Amino acid sequence: MATKLGRCVQQRRSFVNAKVKWVGDSYLDEAVEREKNLKQVLSLKDRIISSPSKSLPLSSLSALKPLINLPITAAAFCKKYRRVFATFHPSPRLPLRIRLTPQALTLHTEEEAIHLSPLHRKATVQRLAKFLMLTRAQCLPLNLIDRFKLDLGLPHDYITSLIPDFPEYFQVTEINDRFTGQKMLALELASWLNSLAVSELERREVNIDGSRVHIRYSMNFPKGYDLQKRVKDWVDQWQNLPYISPYENAFHLGHSSDQAEKWAVAVLHELLWLLVSKKTETENVLCLGDYLGFGIRFKKALVHHPGIFYMSHKIRTQTVVLREAYHKAFLIEKHPLMGMRHRYIYLMSKSERLKSRNYVHGETKKPESNQSL
């Protein structure tokens, strides 16, 4: 697995042999930090809702800590977000269990309604198909797709609730892991769909008469970001190179050529645009790059083009953000699922405020009962 991009004040740019000062973007950092622990809350919520009783024994949660990357013990995590999770005794003789609060259950029901709507299901299927079509991969291991599941806006049980209803698009198959040789499940595209093999940039850059215009990438830099003149000159020349669609196979290009890098940037741009959040953990991107055969190309593309991609180091990880999709700290085009996630974040923040109110002059007040939530 490729290592994460190293954080440093200065990055050596081998393509122009120049150094560029690293500058943080407080707005995009805020967009990332806002979702602290959201993925973990949603993962635990989905595990609870998937159980037959819609609850889990509190004693069983310790095994979930490494599985969903909890920052603290599962019991402490549930207590931290008491507006989302509630403990209860099913009977005096049975141990404590955990379930969703009424407020969280309401949000989940509304979220499920979005997933089940015909319009959303069609959009989700097409988004997943385009994800498989990138660089003509057409088949990806399920464990690799699961890395992007939340960011792609897939339902948590997409293998059973979505895939079987669209056999004209997908089929679950078994493949050999190229690294270990072991059998593994994968999702395969049933057939190539020319109608979907159009990138967001291609769709955007077409005149009314149908003619194509030269595609250039939108580049935005935070205040204080300074590019050396020779870097600016290189970027201008790079922008003028022909655009190659991410749905084409351009591995024949010289590995270290500028044109090959422009194609790698096209793949990364389209990948991030497909995500409802327009961002994902850098490790996800690098793992996908390794599997697709990009290797170091993805890493170089992210480092060489800070005007297109921003690397945030918030919330205990590294996140790559598509700059053009955001205005300051907010998505320009908000997907309905992102609206739901902001409501989960609000419920999580109410838990934090509740905890703060319960602490007065250094003494902890008796917490509110979960039964009343």
Coordinates of C-alpha atoms in Angstrom, one line a residue:
M1 CA 0.0 0.0 0.0
A2 CA 1.3 3.4 -0.9
T3 CA 2.2 5.6 2.1
K4 CA 0.4 8.9 2.6
L5 CA 1.8 12.1 1.1
G6 CA 4.3 13.6 3.6
R7 CA 3.4 16.9 5.0
C8 CA 6.1 19.5 4.7
V9 CA 6.5 23.2 4.6
Q10 CA 8.3 23.0 1.2
Q11 CA 7.7 20.5 -1.6
R12 CA 10.4 19.8 -4.2
R13 CA 8.8 19.9 -7.6
S14 CA 10.9 17.7 -9.7
F15 CA 9.0 18.6 -12.9
V16 CA 10.4 22.1 -12.7
N17 CA 13.0 21.6 -10.0
A18 CA 11.4 24.3 -7.8
K19 CA 10.3 24.7 -4.3
V20 CA 6.8 25.9 -3.4
K21 CA 5.7 27.0 0.0
W22 CA 3.0 24.9 1.6
V23 CA 0.0 27.0 2.7
G24 CA -3.0 25.7 4.6
D25 CA -6.5 26.6 3.6
S26 CA -8.6 27.4 6.7
Y27 CA -11.9 27.2 4.8
L28 CA -11.3 23.7 3.4
D29 CA -9.8 22.6 6.7
E30 CA -13.0 23.7 8.3
A31 CA -15.0 21.7 5.7
V32 CA -13.0 18.6 6.7
E33 CA -12.9 19.2 10.4
R34 CA -16.7 19.7 10.5
E35 CA -17.1 16.0 9.8
K36 CA -14.9 14.8 12.6
N37 CA -16.2 11.4 13.8
L38 CA -19.1 11.5 11.3
K39 CA -18.0 8.4 9.4
Q40 CA -17.6 6.5 12.6
V41 CA -21.1 7.6 13.9
L42 CA -22.7 6.5 10.6
S43 CA -20.8 3.2 10.5
L44 CA -22.0 2.4 14.1
K45 CA -25.5 3.6 13.3
D46 CA -25.7 1.3 10.2
R47 CA -24.5 -1.7 12.3
I48 CA -27.1 -1.1 14.9
I49 CA -29.9 -0.7 12.3
S50 CA -28.8 -3.8 10.5
S51 CA -29.2 -6.1 13.5
P52 CA -32.6 -7.9 13.8
S53 CA -33.4 -6.2 17.1
K54 CA -32.1 -2.7 15.9
S55 CA -29.8 -2.8 18.9
L56 CA -26.5 -4.3 20.0
P57 CA -25.2 -5.6 23.3
L58 CA -23.0 -2.9 24.9
S59 CA -20.5 -5.6 25.8
S60 CA -20.0 -6.5 22.1
L61 CA -19.0 -3.0 21.0
S62 CA -15.3 -3.4 22.0
A63 CA -14.8 -5.6 18.9
L64 CA -16.0 -2.8 16.7
K65 CA -13.4 -0.2 17.7
P66 CA -10.8 -1.3 15.1
L67 CA -13.3 -2.2 12.5
I68 CA -14.8 1.3 12.2
N69 CA -11.7 3.2 13.4
L70 CA -13.1 4.6 16.6
P71 CA -10.9 7.1 18.3
I72 CA -11.9 5.9 21.8
T73 CA -13.6 2.8 23.2
A74 CA -17.0 2.1 21.7
A75 CA -18.8 2.5 25.0
A76 CA -17.2 5.9 25.5
F77 CA -18.0 6.9 21.9
C78 CA -21.7 6.1 22.5
K79 CA -21.7 8.1 25.7
K80 CA -20.0 11.0 23.9
Y81 CA -22.8 11.1 21.4
R82 CA -25.8 10.5 23.6
R83 CA -28.1 12.4 21.3
V84 CA -27.4 9.7 18.7
F85 CA -27.0 6.5 20.8
A86 CA -29.0 5.4 23.8
T87 CA -28.4 2.5 26.3
F88 CA -31.3 0.5 27.7
H89 CA -32.1 -2.7 29.6
P90 CA -34.3 -5.0 27.6
S91 CA -35.1 -6.7 31.0
P92 CA -33.7 -6.7 34.5
R93 CA -31.7 -9.9 33.9
L94 CA -30.3 -9.0 30.5
P95 CA -27.2 -6.8 30.0
L96 CA -27.2 -3.2 28.6
R97 CA -27.8 -2.7 24.9
I98 CA -27.3 0.2 22.6
R99 CA -29.8 1.6 20.1
L100 CA -30.5 4.8 18.2
T101 CA -32.3 7.7 19.9
P102 CA -35.6 8.7 18.4
Q103 CA -33.9 11.7 16.8
A104 CA -31.3 9.6 15.2
L105 CA -33.8 7.1 14.1
T106 CA -35.8 9.8 12.4
L107 CA -32.8 11.0 10.5
H108 CA -32.0 7.4 9.4
T109 CA -35.6 7.0 8.1
E110 CA -35.3 10.2 6.1
E111 CA -31.9 9.1 4.8
E112 CA -33.3 5.7 3.7
A113 CA -36.1 7.5 1.9
I114 CA -33.5 9.3 -0.2
H115 CA -31.7 6.0 -1.0
L116 CA -34.9 4.4 -2.0
S117 CA -36.2 7.1 -4.2
P118 CA -36.2 6.0 -7.9
L119 CA -34.4 9.2 -9.1
H120 CA -31.6 8.8 -6.5
R121 CA -31.2 5.1 -7.1
K122 CA -30.7 5.8 -10.9
A123 CA -28.2 8.5 -10.1
T124 CA -26.3 6.3 -7.6
V125 CA -26.2 3.4 -10.1
Q126 CA -24.8 5.6 -12.8
R127 CA -22.3 7.1 -10.4
L128 CA -21.1 3.7 -9.4
A129 CA -20.9 2.6 -13.0
K130 CA -18.7 5.6 -13.9
F131 CA -16.5 4.8 -10.9
L132 CA -15.9 1.3 -12.3
M133 CA -15.4 2.7 -15.8
L134 CA -12.5 5.1 -14.8
T135 CA -9.5 4.1 -16.8
R136 CA -11.6 1.2 -18.2
A137 CA -11.1 -0.8 -15.0
Q138 CA -14.7 -2.1 -15.2
C139 CA -14.0 -4.5 -12.2
L140 CA -13.0 -3.6 -8.7
P141 CA -12.7 -5.6 -5.5
L142 CA -15.6 -5.0 -3.0
N143 CA -13.1 -4.1 -0.3
L144 CA -11.7 -1.3 -2.5
I145 CA -15.2 0.0 -3.4
D146 CA -16.1 -0.1 0.3
R147 CA -13.3 2.4 1.0
F148 CA -15.4 4.9 -1.1
K149 CA -18.8 3.7 -0.1
L150 CA -19.8 6.7 2.1
D151 CA -18.2 9.2 -0.2
L152 CA -19.9 7.7 -3.3
G153 CA -23.3 8.0 -1.5
L154 CA -23.9 4.2 -1.6
P155 CA -26.4 2.7 0.9
H156 CA -24.5 0.7 3.6
D157 CA -26.1 -2.5 2.3
Y158 CA -25.6 -1.7 -1.4
I159 CA -24.6 -5.2 -2.3
T160 CA -28.1 -6.6 -1.3
S161 CA -30.3 -3.5 -1.6
L162 CA -29.0 -2.0 -4.9
I163 CA -26.9 -4.2 -7.0
P164 CA -29.4 -7.1 -7.6
D165 CA -31.9 -4.7 -9.0
F166 CA -29.6 -3.6 -11.8
P167 CA -28.3 -6.7 -13.5
E168 CA -27.9 -4.7 -16.7
Y169 CA -25.3 -2.7 -15.0
F170 CA -23.4 -4.9 -12.5
Q171 CA -22.6 -8.4 -11.5
V172 CA -20.8 -9.7 -8.4
T173 CA -17.9 -12.0 -9.4
E174 CA -14.9 -13.7 -7.9
I175 CA -11.4 -12.7 -8.9
N176 CA -7.8 -13.4 -7.8
D177 CA -6.2 -10.8 -5.7
R178 CA -3.3 -9.5 -7.8
F179 CA -1.1 -9.1 -4.7
T180 CA -1.9 -12.2 -2.7
G181 CA -3.4 -14.5 -5.3
Q182 CA -6.3 -15.3 -3.0
K183 CA -9.9 -15.4 -4.1
M184 CA -11.9 -12.2 -3.4
L185 CA -15.3 -10.8 -4.4
A186 CA -15.5 -8.0 -6.9
L187 CA -18.1 -5.8 -8.6
E188 CA -17.9 -6.0 -12.4
L189 CA -19.6 -3.7 -15.0
A190 CA -21.9 -5.8 -17.2
S191 CA -21.0 -3.8 -20.3
W192 CA -19.3 -0.6 -21.3
L193 CA -21.7 2.4 -21.4
N194 CA -20.6 5.0 -23.9
S195 CA -23.3 7.4 -22.8
L196 CA -21.7 7.5 -19.3
A197 CA -18.1 7.8 -20.6
V198 CA -18.1 11.6 -20.5
S199 CA -16.2 13.4 -17.8
E200 CA -17.6 16.4 -15.9
L201 CA -15.1 18.6 -17.6
E202 CA -16.1 17.4 -21.0
R203 CA -19.8 17.8 -20.2
R204 CA -19.1 21.3 -19.0
E205 CA -16.9 22.5 -21.9
V206 CA -19.3 22.1 -24.9
N207 CA -20.6 25.0 -26.8
I208 CA -24.3 25.4 -27.7
D209 CA -23.5 24.2 -31.3
G210 CA -21.9 21.1 -29.9
S211 CA -18.3 22.1 -30.7
R212 CA -15.6 21.4 -28.1
V213 CA -13.6 24.2 -26.4
H214 CA -10.2 23.7 -25.0
I215 CA -10.4 22.3 -21.5
R216 CA -8.5 24.0 -18.8
Y217 CA -8.6 23.2 -15.1
S218 CA -9.9 25.7 -12.6
M219 CA -7.1 26.6 -10.2
N220 CA -7.7 28.3 -6.9
F221 CA -5.1 29.1 -4.3
P222 CA -5.5 30.3 -0.7
K223 CA -4.4 33.8 0.4
G224 CA -0.6 33.8 0.7
Y225 CA 0.0 31.1 -1.7
D226 CA 2.9 32.1 -4.0
L227 CA 4.1 30.2 -7.1
Q228 CA 7.6 30.9 -8.5
K229 CA 7.5 32.3 -12.0
R230 CA 9.0 29.2 -13.6
V231 CA 6.3 27.1 -11.9
K232 CA 3.6 29.4 -13.2
D233 CA 5.1 29.2 -16.7
W234 CA 5.1 25.4 -16.4
V235 CA 1.5 25.3 -15.3
D236 CA 0.4 27.5 -18.3
Q237 CA 2.2 25.2 -20.7
W238 CA 0.7 22.2 -18.9
Q239 CA -2.8 23.7 -19.2
N240 CA -2.4 24.0 -22.9
L241 CA -1.7 20.3 -23.4
P242 CA -4.5 18.2 -24.9
Y243 CA -7.1 16.9 -22.5
I244 CA -7.4 13.1 -22.4
S245 CA -10.6 11.8 -21.0
P246 CA -10.3 9.7 -17.8
Y247 CA -12.5 7.1 -19.5
E248 CA -9.7 6.5 -22.1
N249 CA -6.8 4.2 -21.6
A250 CA -3.6 6.3 -21.9
F251 CA -1.1 4.1 -20.2
H252 CA 0.9 4.1 -23.4
L253 CA 2.1 7.6 -22.6
G254 CA 5.5 8.0 -21.1
H255 CA 5.4 7.4 -17.4
S256 CA 7.0 10.7 -16.4
S257 CA 5.7 12.9 -19.3
D258 CA 3.6 16.0 -18.7
Q259 CA 0.8 14.6 -20.9
A260 CA 0.7 11.4 -18.7
E261 CA 0.4 13.6 -15.7
K262 CA -2.4 15.6 -17.2
W263 CA -4.3 12.3 -17.8
A264 CA -3.7 11.3 -14.2
V265 CA -5.1 14.6 -13.0
A266 CA -8.1 14.0 -15.2
V267 CA -8.7 10.7 -13.5
L268 CA -8.3 12.2 -10.1
H269 CA -10.6 15.2 -10.9
E270 CA -13.3 12.9 -12.2
L271 CA -13.0 10.5 -9.3
L272 CA -13.4 13.4 -6.8
W273 CA -16.3 14.9 -8.8
L274 CA -18.1 11.5 -8.6
L275 CA -18.1 11.6 -4.8
V276 CA -21.0 13.3 -3.1
S277 CA -18.6 15.0 -0.7
K278 CA -16.1 16.0 -3.4
K279 CA -13.4 14.7 -1.0
T280 CA -12.0 11.5 0.4
E281 CA -9.1 10.2 2.5
T282 CA -5.8 10.4 0.6
E283 CA -5.2 6.8 1.5
N284 CA -8.3 5.7 -0.4
V285 CA -7.0 7.5 -3.5
L286 CA -3.5 6.0 -3.3
C287 CA -4.9 2.5 -2.8
L288 CA -7.1 2.9 -5.9
G289 CA -4.1 4.2 -7.8
D290 CA -2.0 1.2 -6.8
Y291 CA -4.8 -1.2 -8.0
L292 CA -5.3 0.6 -11.3
G293 CA -1.6 0.8 -12.0
F294 CA -1.0 4.5 -11.5
G295 CA 1.3 4.0 -8.6
I296 CA 3.4 7.1 -8.1
R297 CA 1.5 9.0 -10.7
F298 CA -1.4 9.8 -8.4
K299 CA 0.9 11.0 -5.7
K300 CA 2.8 13.3 -8.0
A301 CA -0.4 14.7 -9.5
L302 CA -1.6 15.6 -6.0
V303 CA 1.6 17.3 -5.0
H304 CA 2.2 19.1 -8.3
H305 CA -1.3 20.7 -8.6
P306 CA -2.2 22.3 -5.3
G307 CA -4.5 24.7 -7.2
I308 CA -6.7 21.8 -8.2
F309 CA -6.4 19.5 -5.1
Y310 CA -6.0 20.5 -1.5
M311 CA -4.5 18.2 1.1
S312 CA -6.0 18.7 4.5
H313 CA -4.4 17.2 7.6
K314 CA -7.4 17.5 10.0
I315 CA -9.3 14.8 11.9
R316 CA -6.4 12.3 12.4
T317 CA -6.0 11.6 8.7
Q318 CA -5.1 13.2 5.4
T319 CA -7.9 14.2 3.1
V320 CA -7.8 15.3 -0.6
V321 CA -10.4 17.9 -1.5
L322 CA -11.4 19.1 -5.0
R323 CA -11.0 22.9 -4.6
E324 CA -13.4 24.0 -7.4
A325 CA -16.3 22.1 -5.7
Y326 CA -16.2 24.4 -2.7
H327 CA -16.9 28.1 -2.0
K328 CA -14.9 28.8 1.2
A329 CA -16.0 26.0 3.6
F330 CA -19.2 24.9 1.8
L331 CA -20.0 22.7 -1.2
I332 CA -21.3 24.7 -4.2
E333 CA -23.6 21.9 -5.2
K334 CA -24.9 20.1 -2.2
H335 CA -26.1 16.5 -2.7
P336 CA -29.3 15.6 -0.6
L337 CA -27.2 13.1 1.3
M338 CA -24.8 15.8 2.3
G339 CA -27.7 17.7 3.7
M340 CA -28.6 14.7 5.8
R341 CA -25.1 14.4 7.0
H342 CA -25.1 18.0 8.2
R343 CA -28.2 17.1 10.3
Y344 CA -26.3 14.2 11.8
I345 CA -23.4 16.6 12.6
Y346 CA -25.9 19.0 14.3
L347 CA -27.2 16.1 16.4
M348 CA -23.6 15.2 17.3
S349 CA -22.8 18.8 18.2
K350 CA -25.9 18.9 20.5
S351 CA -24.4 15.9 22.3
E352 CA -21.2 17.9 22.8
R353 CA -23.1 20.9 24.1
L354 CA -25.0 18.6 26.5
K355 CA -21.8 17.3 27.9
S356 CA -20.5 20.9 28.4
R357 CA -23.6 21.9 30.2
N358 CA -23.3 18.9 32.5
Y359 CA -19.9 20.1 33.7
V360 CA -20.2 23.1 36.1
H361 CA -17.4 24.6 38.2
G362 CA -15.3 21.5 37.9
E363 CA -18.1 19.1 39.1
T364 CA -19.9 16.7 36.8
K365 CA -23.7 16.9 37.0
K366 CA -25.8 13.8 36.8
P367 CA -26.3 13.2 33.0
E368 CA -29.7 13.1 31.5
S369 CA -31.1 9.6 31.1
N370 CA -30.9 8.1 27.6
Q371 CA -34.4 6.9 28.1
S372 CA -35.6 10.5 27.7
L373 CA -33.8 11.1 24.4

